[in-house]
Amino acid sequence: MSDENQSKCRAVCLISGGGTNLQAIIDNIKDKSLKIDLISVISDNPAAKGLQRAEKEGIDATIFDFSSFEDRKQFDQCLEKEMVELDPDLIILAGYMKILNSSFCNSFAGKILNIHPSLLPKYKGLNTHQRVIDNQERLHGASVHFVTSELDDGPVIIQYQCNIENNDDRHTLQKKVQQGEYIIYTKAIQWFSEKRLSIESGRIYIDGAPLNEPKVIKHD
Ligand code: GAR
């Protein structure tokens, strides 16, 4: 998906599954609301539907099948080597379900974004929609953050917030939250690509000003 504009932010997307966030990114690139060059999609899961989404758009799609590596160390080394060769300006984790090791995170410090389906720092990890229901939370959502080598950690840039209604179950919540994910991820990626968003010494800056609280978009 290269383009006439050479100075565009060159991004790589890492996925593990369905790739609806990837699809939203692709759609936004196509309708020009997101001005990045998505140079490659990499999946650790050969069955990830997101791979087909990339191929359909002619985007280079690579499988790093975890099960075909000797061990985790070898997998991590090969992934990092591939990324060093690609040399992207931005790495977008879009439903990538492996933790990146500290060597990878250090090599690409300040260049990795992740989206997570909860209002971080609450509900890191899996099954967030069911866990908020079980805990009778009234508010849920999604967060975009810079990545560190800790699970779903790192300074939060923007959050999407929605109320949990009495009739919500994990499926309705997932749907609601994912619609919000597409909005906040596009915003954060666009800010980054325009060099409006950065991180220095663990502190986020937007338009040159430190961000003390994550930006918030509320479900209407
Ligand atoms: C998204 O909801 C994303 O927030 C979540 O995986 C889903 C991927 O969906 N990510 C995490 O849980 C990261 N810890 P998708 O493949 O349809 O974009």
mmCIF file with all atom_site columns, N, CA and C in Angstrom, residues 44 66 69-79 96-101:
data_model
loop_
_atom_site.group_PDB
_atom_site.id
_atom_site.type_symbol
_atom_site.label_atom_id
_atom_site.label_alt_id
_atom_site.label_comp_id
_atom_site.label_asym_id
_atom_site.label_entity_id
_atom_site.label_seq_id
_atom_site.pdbx_PDB_ins_code
_atom_site.Cartn_x
_atom_site.Cartn_y
_atom_site.Cartn_z
_atom_site.occupancy
_atom_site.B_iso_or_equiv
_atom_site.pdbx_formal_charge
_atom_site.auth_seq_id
_atom_site.auth_comp_id
_atom_site.auth_asym_id
_atom_site.auth_atom_id
_atom_site.pdbx_PDB_model_num
ATOM 1  N N  . ASP A 1 44  ? 1.785  -13.921 14.227 1.00 0.00 ? 44  ASP A N  1
ATOM 2  C CA . ASP A 1 44  ? 2.417  -15.095 14.858 1.00 0.00 ? 44  ASP A CA 1
ATOM 3  C C  . ASP A 1 44  ? 1.509  -16.317 14.712 1.00 0.00 ? 44  ASP A C  1
ATOM 4  N N  . PHE A 1 66  ? 4.702  -19.327 15.489 1.00 0.00 ? 66  PHE A N  1
ATOM 5  C CA . PHE A 1 66  ? 5.391  -19.563 16.753 1.00 0.00 ? 66  PHE A CA 1
ATOM 6  C C  . PHE A 1 66  ? 5.790  -21.025 16.900 1.00 0.00 ? 66  PHE A C  1
ATOM 7  N N  . PHE A 1 69  ? 9.243  -22.452 15.555 1.00 0.00 ? 69  PHE A N  1
ATOM 8  C CA . PHE A 1 69  ? 10.530 -22.033 16.124 1.00 0.00 ? 69  PHE A CA 1
ATOM 9  C C  . PHE A 1 69  ? 10.932 -22.984 17.243 1.00 0.00 ? 69  PHE A C  1
ATOM 10 N N  . GLU A 1 70  ? 12.254 -23.071 17.458 1.00 0.00 ? 70  GLU A N  1
ATOM 11 C CA . GLU A 1 70  ? 12.769 -23.970 18.496 1.00 0.00 ? 70  GLU A CA 1
ATOM 12 C C  . GLU A 1 70  ? 12.228 -23.603 19.870 1.00 0.00 ? 70  GLU A C  1
ATOM 13 N N  . ASP A 1 71  ? 12.280 -22.337 20.161 1.00 0.00 ? 71  ASP A N  1
ATOM 14 C CA . ASP A 1 71  ? 11.809 -21.873 21.474 1.00 0.00 ? 71  ASP A CA 1
ATOM 15 C C  . ASP A 1 71  ? 11.464 -20.390 21.373 1.00 0.00 ? 71  ASP A C  1
ATOM 16 N N  . ARG A 1 72  ? 11.027 -19.884 22.477 1.00 0.00 ? 72  ARG A N  1
ATOM 17 C CA . ARG A 1 72  ? 10.587 -18.490 22.524 1.00 0.00 ? 72  ARG A CA 1
ATOM 18 C C  . ARG A 1 72  ? 11.731 -17.535 22.179 1.00 0.00 ? 72  ARG A C  1
ATOM 19 N N  . LYS A 1 73  ? 12.932 -17.903 22.649 1.00 0.00 ? 73  LYS A N  1
ATOM 20 C CA . LYS A 1 73  ? 14.088 -17.031 22.411 1.00 0.00 ? 73  LYS A CA 1
ATOM 21 C C  . LYS A 1 73  ? 14.351 -16.867 20.911 1.00 0.00 ? 73  LYS A C  1
ATOM 22 N N  . GLN A 1 74  ? 14.296 -18.014 20.199 1.00 0.00 ? 74  GLN A N  1
ATOM 23 C CA . GLN A 1 74  ? 14.560 -17.961 18.764 1.00 0.00 ? 74  GLN A CA 1
ATOM 24 C C  . GLN A 1 74  ? 13.473 -17.153 18.034 1.00 0.00 ? 74  GLN A C  1
ATOM 25 N N  . PHE A 1 75  ? 12.225 -17.372 18.460 1.00 0.00 ? 75  PHE A N  1
ATOM 26 C CA . PHE A 1 75  ? 11.117 -16.609 17.877 1.00 0.00 ? 75  PHE A CA 1
ATOM 27 C C  . PHE A 1 75  ? 11.344 -15.110 18.064 1.00 0.00 ? 75  PHE A C  1
ATOM 28 N N  . ASP A 1 76  ? 11.660 -14.727 19.299 1.00 0.00 ? 76  ASP A N  1
ATOM 29 C CA . ASP A 1 76  ? 11.855 -13.303 19.612 1.00 0.00 ? 76  ASP A CA 1
ATOM 30 C C  . ASP A 1 76  ? 12.990 -12.707 18.786 1.00 0.00 ? 76  ASP A C  1
ATOM 31 N N  . GLN A 1 77  ? 14.090 -13.464 18.650 1.00 0.00 ? 77  GLN A N  1
ATOM 32 C CA . GLN A 1 77  ? 15.247 -12.956 17.896 1.00 0.00 ? 77  GLN A CA 1
ATOM 33 C C  . GLN A 1 77  ? 14.901 -12.751 16.420 1.00 0.00 ? 77  GLN A C  1
ATOM 34 N N  . CYS A 1 78  ? 14.170 -13.735 15.856 1.00 0.00 ? 78  CYS A N  1
ATOM 35 C CA . CYS A 1 78  ? 13.821 -13.632 14.428 1.00 0.00 ? 78  CYS A CA 1
ATOM 36 C C  . CYS A 1 78  ? 12.851 -12.480 14.181 1.00 0.00 ? 78  CYS A C  1
ATOM 37 N N  . LEU A 1 79  ? 11.903 -12.326 15.077 1.00 0.00 ? 79  LEU A N  1
ATOM 38 C CA . LEU A 1 79  ? 10.936 -11.227 14.905 1.00 0.00 ? 79  LEU A CA 1
ATOM 39 C C  . LEU A 1 79  ? 11.657 -9.884  14.969 1.00 0.00 ? 79  LEU A C  1
ATOM 40 N N  . TYR A 1 96  ? -2.298 -8.204  18.781 1.00 0.00 ? 96  TYR A N  1
ATOM 41 C CA . TYR A 1 96  ? -1.118 -9.083  18.833 1.00 0.00 ? 96  TYR A CA 1
ATOM 42 C C  . TYR A 1 96  ? -1.016 -9.604  20.263 1.00 0.00 ? 96  TYR A C  1
ATOM 43 N N  . MET A 1 97  ? -1.077 -10.926 20.419 1.00 0.00 ? 97  MET A N  1
ATOM 44 C CA . MET A 1 97  ? -1.307 -11.486 21.748 1.00 0.00 ? 97  MET A CA 1
ATOM 45 C C  . MET A 1 97  ? -0.048 -12.045 22.422 1.00 0.00 ? 97  MET A C  1
ATOM 46 N N  . LYS A 1 98  ? 1.128  -11.700 21.886 1.00 0.00 ? 98  LYS A N  1
ATOM 47 C CA . LYS A 1 98  ? 2.373  -12.103 22.572 1.00 0.00 ? 98  LYS A CA 1
ATOM 48 C C  . LYS A 1 98  ? 3.019  -10.871 23.191 1.00 0.00 ? 98  LYS A C  1
ATOM 49 N N  . ILE A 1 99  ? 3.688  -11.097 24.319 1.00 0.00 ? 99  ILE A N  1
ATOM 50 C CA . ILE A 1 99  ? 4.389  -9.977  24.946 1.00 0.00 ? 99  ILE A CA 1
ATOM 51 C C  . ILE A 1 99  ? 5.727  -9.796  24.239 1.00 0.00 ? 99  ILE A C  1
ATOM 52 N N  . LEU A 1 100 ? 6.023  -8.563  23.857 1.00 0.00 ? 100 LEU A N  1
ATOM 53 C CA . LEU A 1 100 ? 7.308  -8.271  23.209 1.00 0.00 ? 100 LEU A CA 1
ATOM 54 C C  . LEU A 1 100 ? 8.382  -8.195  24.291 1.00 0.00 ? 100 LEU A C  1
ATOM 55 N N  . ASN A 1 101 ? 9.539  -8.813  24.030 1.00 0.00 ? 101 ASN A N  1
ATOM 56 C CA . ASN A 1 101 ? 10.572 -8.822  25.082 1.00 0.00 ? 101 ASN A CA 1
ATOM 57 C C  . ASN A 1 101 ? 11.258 -7.457  25.190 1.00 0.00 ? 101 ASN A C  1
#
